[in-house]
Amino acid sequence: EISACLVGSEMCIRDRFIMVYSSVAGAVERRWVSGPIVFTCFGLLIGPAGFALLDWETDRELIRNLAEVTLAMVLFTDAAGADVRVLKNTSGVPARLLLVGLPLTIALGFAVGAVLIDSPSLFAIAVLATILAPTDAALGKAVITNEAVPNEVRQSLNVESGLNDGICVPVLLLFLALALDTAGDMDPLPLAATLVFEQIGIGLAVGLVLTFNAVRLLKYASDRQWLTKTWTQIPIFALALSCFSVAQYLGGSGFIAAFSGGLLMAFMEKDLSKKVKEEYLLTSEGAGDTLALITWVTFGAAVVGQAIGYFSWTILLYSFLSLTVIRMLPVFLCLTGSGIDTEGKLFIGWFGPRGLASIVFAVMVVNSELPDSGPLAMTVVCTIVLSIVAHGVTANPWAQAYGKRRLAARREPSAKNA
């Protein structure tokens, strides 16, 4: 299905766009315009809402599969490229964000949705709050890879975005089962425990087992100089997709599997030299970026273009609040006492972009035939569009300014001591 995105009469248009953008990507992404902004606008421009150069009848499963594969690749490569030394010193911050901030975000999103959104089911509103709770590693890449941002902040955002979507899967399935009244006679708590065990437990087990054996195999091959430049492009790509697909097949979370596998690879520093690991990751990151490009073009053409006419002021207001108060207030509260300064808390709270995970979750809900899922889906689309623009525009300027202020703050005590 994914390969269907790459063929057809529209291929010439997309190939020219990819060629032009790849030539100027470095210059573009150093400014306020991010890749996802360009990709989504291009998709919107050539789709049915624009010049109708593409007449796609893209089905929901295609968008979901494409977003899932892209997200799995981004999660694995970002985790595998994490700075282990910094990560060990900042483990408390991601734990606060995931164990305290994430539940508070879902709860606040539910409370605001109950006031603003006209829905016959409170569980449906809880579904919406859960869909928009996880942050996107792909959209946040501009911040996570920007070395002007302090390492502790970058690594904390990376771990949070890598794990919160997998954690939200059992929560979403629980609320969706309750909204559809498919839980039967089973109480919510046993159902929740079962879902958490299956999604997170199986996901972790698959990601750790597959990655451990794969890294050992790669070390064995590297020691014997069996690796060639051609085939170094394949292992990480194949491993990330294997973690995701095997976990999904066994009933676990493929996202948890992909991220935990990548994180284990980062910690297995003694097995693969830094140079060898970087060679593997470099090519896999390129594959992830290409998939992201196709995903956002598809999103702009097949989703945004068709959803524009359904937006309302209520949906727009909830989307705005989802990116600001609903996300930033819980983050600020859960980081109290963590040692991160006020601007750092606001920075982490603001850079919680919504993207691929929310697209996947929204398609799951629409495919479940939940009554009145249309407004929920439109709210998700609106939030993602706002996030693409707002976070894309502010990423580089705030990151650079924040980094300079932190550097100046560190130099000031040194100057006084001198």
CSV table of N, CA, C and O in Angstrom, one decimal, residues 92-162:
chain,number,residue,atom,x,y,z
A,92,GLY,N,15.2,11.8,35.2
A,92,GLY,CA,14.1,12.2,36.1
A,92,GLY,C,13.1,13.1,35.4
A,92,GLY,O,11.9,13.1,35.7
A,93,VAL,N,13.6,13.9,34.4
A,93,VAL,CA,12.7,14.8,33.7
A,93,VAL,C,11.7,14.1,32.8
A,93,VAL,O,10.5,14.3,32.8
A,94,PRO,N,12.2,13.2,32.0
A,94,PRO,CA,11.3,12.4,31.1
A,94,PRO,C,10.3,11.6,32.0
A,94,PRO,O,9.1,11.5,31.6
A,95,ALA,N,10.7,11.1,33.2
A,95,ALA,CA,9.8,10.4,34.0
A,95,ALA,C,8.7,11.3,34.5
A,95,ALA,O,7.5,10.9,34.6
A,96,ARG,N,9.0,12.5,34.9
A,96,ARG,CA,8.0,13.5,35.3
A,96,ARG,C,7.0,13.8,34.2
A,96,ARG,O,5.8,13.8,34.4
A,97,LEU,N,7.6,13.9,33.0
A,97,LEU,CA,6.7,14.3,31.8
A,97,LEU,C,5.8,13.2,31.5
A,97,LEU,O,4.6,13.4,31.1
A,98,LEU,N,6.2,11.9,31.6
A,98,LEU,CA,5.4,10.8,31.2
A,98,LEU,C,4.5,10.3,32.3
A,98,LEU,O,3.3,10.0,32.0
A,99,LEU,N,5.0,10.3,33.5
A,99,LEU,CA,4.2,9.7,34.6
A,99,LEU,C,3.2,10.7,35.3
A,99,LEU,O,2.2,10.3,35.9
A,100,VAL,N,3.6,12.0,35.2
A,100,VAL,CA,2.7,13.0,35.8
A,100,VAL,C,2.1,14.0,34.7
A,100,VAL,O,0.9,14.2,34.7
A,101,GLY,N,3.0,14.5,33.8
A,101,GLY,CA,2.6,15.4,32.8
A,101,GLY,C,1.6,14.9,31.9
A,101,GLY,O,0.6,15.5,31.5
A,102,LEU,N,1.8,13.6,31.4
A,102,LEU,CA,0.9,13.0,30.4
A,102,LEU,C,-0.5,12.8,30.9
A,102,LEU,O,-1.5,13.2,30.3
A,103,PRO,N,-0.7,12.2,32.1
A,103,PRO,CA,-2.0,12.0,32.6
A,103,PRO,C,-2.7,13.3,32.9
A,103,PRO,O,-3.9,13.5,32.6
A,104,LEU,N,-2.0,14.3,33.4
A,104,LEU,CA,-2.6,15.7,33.6
A,104,LEU,C,-3.0,16.3,32.3
A,104,LEU,O,-4.1,17.0,32.2
A,105,THR,N,-2.2,16.1,31.2
A,105,THR,CA,-2.6,16.6,29.9
A,105,THR,C,-3.9,16.0,29.4
A,105,THR,O,-4.8,16.7,28.9
A,106,ILE,N,-4.0,14.7,29.5
A,106,ILE,CA,-5.2,14.0,29.1
A,106,ILE,C,-6.4,14.5,29.9
A,106,ILE,O,-7.5,14.7,29.4
A,107,ALA,N,-6.2,14.6,31.3
A,107,ALA,CA,-7.3,15.0,32.1
A,107,ALA,C,-7.8,16.5,31.8
A,107,ALA,O,-9.0,16.8,31.8
A,108,LEU,N,-6.8,17.4,31.6
A,108,LEU,CA,-7.1,18.7,31.3
A,108,LEU,C,-7.8,18.8,29.9
A,108,LEU,O,-8.7,19.6,29.7
A,109,GLY,N,-7.3,18.0,28.9
A,109,GLY,CA,-7.9,18.0,27.6
A,109,GLY,C,-9.3,17.5,27.7
A,109,GLY,O,-10.2,18.0,27.0
A,110,PHE,N,-9.6,16.6,28.5
A,110,PHE,CA,-11.0,16.1,28.7
A,110,PHE,C,-11.8,17.1,29.3
A,110,PHE,O,-13.0,17.4,28.9
A,111,ALA,N,-11.3,17.8,30.4
A,111,ALA,CA,-12.1,18.9,31.0
A,111,ALA,C,-12.5,20.0,30.1
A,111,ALA,O,-13.7,20.5,30.0
A,112,VAL,N,-11.5,20.5,29.3
A,112,VAL,CA,-11.8,21.5,28.3
A,112,VAL,C,-12.7,21.1,27.2
A,112,VAL,O,-13.6,21.8,26.8
A,113,GLY,N,-12.5,19.8,26.8
A,113,GLY,CA,-13.4,19.3,25.7
A,113,GLY,C,-14.8,19.1,26.2
A,113,GLY,O,-15.8,19.3,25.4
A,114,ALA,N,-15.0,18.8,27.5
A,114,ALA,CA,-16.4,18.6,28.0
A,114,ALA,C,-17.1,19.9,28.0
A,114,ALA,O,-18.4,19.9,27.8
A,115,VAL,N,-16.4,21.0,28.1
A,115,VAL,CA,-17.0,22.3,28.1
A,115,VAL,C,-17.3,22.8,26.6
A,115,VAL,O,-18.3,23.4,26.3
A,116,LEU,N,-16.3,22.6,25.8
A,116,LEU,CA,-16.4,23.2,24.4
A,116,LEU,C,-17.0,22.3,23.4
A,116,LEU,O,-17.7,22.9,22.4
A,117,ILE,N,-16.9,21.0,23.5
A,117,ILE,CA,-17.3,20.1,22.4
A,117,ILE,C,-18.6,19.5,22.7
A,117,ILE,O,-18.8,18.9,23.7
A,118,ASP,N,-19.5,19.6,21.7
A,118,ASP,CA,-20.8,19.0,21.8
A,118,ASP,C,-20.8,17.6,21.4
A,118,ASP,O,-20.8,17.3,20.2
A,119,SER,N,-20.7,16.6,22.4
A,119,SER,CA,-20.6,15.2,22.0
A,119,SER,C,-21.5,14.5,23.0
A,119,SER,O,-21.7,14.8,24.1
A,120,PRO,N,-22.2,13.5,22.4
A,120,PRO,CA,-23.2,12.7,23.2
A,120,PRO,C,-22.5,11.8,24.3
A,120,PRO,O,-23.1,11.3,25.2
A,121,SER,N,-21.2,11.6,24.1
A,121,SER,CA,-20.5,10.6,25.0
A,121,SER,C,-19.2,11.3,25.6
A,121,SER,O,-18.4,11.9,24.9
A,122,LEU,N,-19.1,11.2,26.9
A,122,LEU,CA,-17.9,11.7,27.6
A,122,LEU,C,-16.7,10.9,27.2
A,122,LEU,O,-15.6,11.4,27.2
A,123,PHE,N,-16.9,9.6,27.0
A,123,PHE,CA,-15.8,8.8,26.6
A,123,PHE,C,-15.2,9.2,25.2
A,123,PHE,O,-14.0,9.0,25.0
A,124,ALA,N,-16.1,9.7,24.3
A,124,ALA,CA,-15.6,10.2,23.1
A,124,ALA,C,-14.7,11.4,23.3
A,124,ALA,O,-13.7,11.5,22.5
A,125,ILE,N,-15.1,12.2,24.2
A,125,ILE,CA,-14.2,13.4,24.5
A,125,ILE,C,-12.9,12.9,25.1
A,125,ILE,O,-11.8,13.5,24.8
A,126,ALA,N,-12.9,11.9,25.9
A,126,ALA,CA,-11.7,11.3,26.5
A,126,ALA,C,-10.8,10.7,25.4
A,126,ALA,O,-9.6,10.8,25.5
A,127,VAL,N,-11.5,10.2,24.4
A,127,VAL,CA,-10.7,9.7,23.2
A,127,VAL,C,-10.0,10.8,22.5
A,127,VAL,O,-8.8,10.7,22.2
A,128,LEU,N,-10.7,11.9,22.3
A,128,LEU,CA,-10.0,13.1,21.7
A,128,LEU,C,-8.9,13.6,22.5
A,128,LEU,O,-7.8,13.9,22.0
A,129,ALA,N,-9.0,13.7,23.8
A,129,ALA,CA,-8.0,14.2,24.7
A,129,ALA,C,-6.7,13.3,24.6
A,129,ALA,O,-5.6,13.7,24.6
A,130,THR,N,-7.0,12.0,24.5
A,130,THR,CA,-5.9,11.0,24.4
A,130,THR,C,-5.2,11.1,23.0
A,130,THR,O,-4.0,11.0,22.9
A,131,ILE,N,-6.0,11.3,22.0
A,131,ILE,CA,-5.4,11.4,20.6
A,131,ILE,C,-4.4,12.5,20.6
A,131,ILE,O,-3.3,12.4,19.9
A,132,LEU,N,-4.7,13.7,21.2
A,132,LEU,CA,-3.9,14.9,21.1
A,132,LEU,C,-2.9,15.0,22.2
A,132,LEU,O,-2.2,16.0,22.3
A,133,ALA,N,-2.8,14.0,23.1
A,133,ALA,CA,-1.8,14.1,24.2
A,133,ALA,C,-0.4,13.8,23.8
A,133,ALA,O,0.6,14.4,24.2
A,134,PRO,N,-0.1,12.8,22.9
A,134,PRO,CA,1.3,12.4,22.5
A,134,PRO,C,1.9,13.5,21.6
A,134,PRO,O,1.2,14.1,20.8
A,135,THR,N,3.2,13.7,21.8
A,135,THR,CA,3.9,14.7,21.0
A,135,THR,C,4.6,13.9,19.9
A,135,THR,O,4.7,12.7,19.9
A,136,ASP,N,5.1,14.6,18.9
A,136,ASP,CA,5.6,14.0,17.7
A,136,ASP,C,7.1,14.2,17.6
A,136,ASP,O,7.6,15.3,17.5
A,137,ALA,N,7.8,13.1,17.5
A,137,ALA,CA,9.3,13.2,17.4
A,137,ALA,C,9.7,13.8,16.1
A,137,ALA,O,10.7,14.4,16.0
A,138,ALA,N,9.0,13.5,15.0
A,138,ALA,CA,9.3,14.0,13.7
A,138,ALA,C,9.2,15.5,13.6
A,138,ALA,O,10.1,16.2,13.1
A,139,LEU,N,8.1,16.1,14.1
A,139,LEU,CA,7.9,17.5,14.1
A,139,LEU,C,8.8,18.2,15.0
A,139,LEU,O,9.2,19.4,14.8
A,140,GLY,N,9.2,17.5,16.1
A,140,GLY,CA,10.1,18.1,17.1
A,140,GLY,C,11.5,18.0,16.8
A,140,GLY,O,12.4,18.4,17.5
A,141,LYS,N,11.8,17.4,15.6
A,141,LYS,CA,13.2,17.1,15.3
A,141,LYS,C,14.1,18.4,15.1
A,141,LYS,O,15.3,18.4,15.5
A,142,ALA,N,13.4,19.5,14.7
A,142,ALA,CA,14.2,20.8,14.5
A,142,ALA,C,14.7,21.3,15.9
A,142,ALA,O,15.8,21.9,15.9
A,143,VAL,N,14.0,21.0,17.0
A,143,VAL,CA,14.5,21.4,18.3
A,143,VAL,C,15.4,20.3,18.9
A,143,VAL,O,16.5,20.7,19.5
A,144,ILE,N,15.1,19.0,18.7
A,144,ILE,CA,15.8,18.0,19.3
A,144,ILE,C,17.3,17.9,18.8
A,144,ILE,O,18.2,17.6,19.5
A,145,THR,N,17.4,18.2,17.5
A,145,THR,CA,18.7,18.2,16.8
A,145,THR,C,19.5,19.5,16.9
A,145,THR,O,20.6,19.6,16.4
A,146,ASN,N,18.9,20.5,17.4
A,146,ASN,CA,19.5,21.9,17.5
A,146,ASN,C,20.4,21.9,18.7
A,146,ASN,O,20.0,22.0,19.8
A,147,GLU,N,21.7,22.0,18.4
A,147,GLU,CA,22.7,22.0,19.5
A,147,GLU,C,22.7,23.2,20.3
A,147,GLU,O,23.4,23.3,21.4
A,148,ALA,N,22.0,24.3,19.9
A,148,ALA,CA,21.9,25.5,20.7
A,148,ALA,C,21.0,25.2,21.9
A,148,ALA,O,21.2,25.9,23.0
A,149,VAL,N,20.2,24.3,21.9
A,149,VAL,CA,19.3,23.9,23.0
A,149,VAL,C,20.1,23.1,24.0
A,149,VAL,O,20.8,22.2,23.6
A,150,PRO,N,20.0,23.3,25.3
A,150,PRO,CA,20.7,22.5,26.3
A,150,PRO,C,20.5,21.0,26.1
A,150,PRO,O,19.3,20.6,25.8
A,151,ASN,N,21.5,20.2,26.3
A,151,ASN,CA,21.3,18.8,26.1
A,151,ASN,C,20.2,18.1,27.0
A,151,ASN,O,19.5,17.3,26.5
A,152,GLU,N,20.1,18.6,28.2
A,152,GLU,CA,19.1,18.0,29.1
A,152,GLU,C,17.7,18.2,28.6
A,152,GLU,O,16.8,17.3,28.7
A,153,VAL,N,17.5,19.4,28.0
A,153,VAL,CA,16.2,19.7,27.4
A,153,VAL,C,15.9,18.9,26.1
A,153,VAL,O,14.8,18.3,26.0
A,154,ARG,N,16.9,18.8,25.3
A,154,ARG,CA,16.8,18.0,24.0
A,154,ARG,C,16.5,16.6,24.3
A,154,ARG,O,15.6,16.0,23.7
A,155,GLN,N,17.3,16.0,25.1
A,155,GLN,CA,17.2,14.6,25.4
A,155,GLN,C,15.9,14.2,26.1
A,155,GLN,O,15.2,13.2,25.9
A,156,SER,N,15.4,15.1,27.0
A,156,SER,CA,14.1,14.9,27.7
A,156,SER,C,13.0,15.0,26.7
A,156,SER,O,12.1,14.1,26.8
A,157,LEU,N,13.0,15.9,25.8
A,157,LEU,CA,12.0,16.0,24.8
A,157,LEU,C,12.0,14.8,23.9
A,157,LEU,O,10.9,14.3,23.4
A,158,ASN,N,13.2,14.3,23.6
A,158,ASN,CA,13.3,13.1,22.7
A,158,ASN,C,12.7,11.9,23.3
A,158,ASN,O,12.0,11.1,22.7
A,159,VAL,N,13.1,11.6,24.6
A,159,VAL,CA,12.5,10.5,25.3
A,159,VAL,C,11.0,10.6,25.5
A,159,VAL,O,10.3,9.6,25.3
A,160,GLU,N,10.5,11.8,25.8
A,160,GLU,CA,9.1,12.0,26.0
A,160,GLU,C,8.3,11.6,24.8
A,160,GLU,O,7.4,10.9,24.8
A,161,SER,N,8.8,12.2,23.6
A,161,SER,CA,8.1,12.0,22.4
A,161,SER,C,8.2,10.6,21.9
A,161,SER,O,7.3,10.1,21.2
A,162,GLY,N,9.2,9.9,22.3
A,162,GLY,CA,9.4,8.5,21.9
A,162,GLY,C,8.5,7.6,22.6
A,162,GLY,O,8.1,6.5,22.1
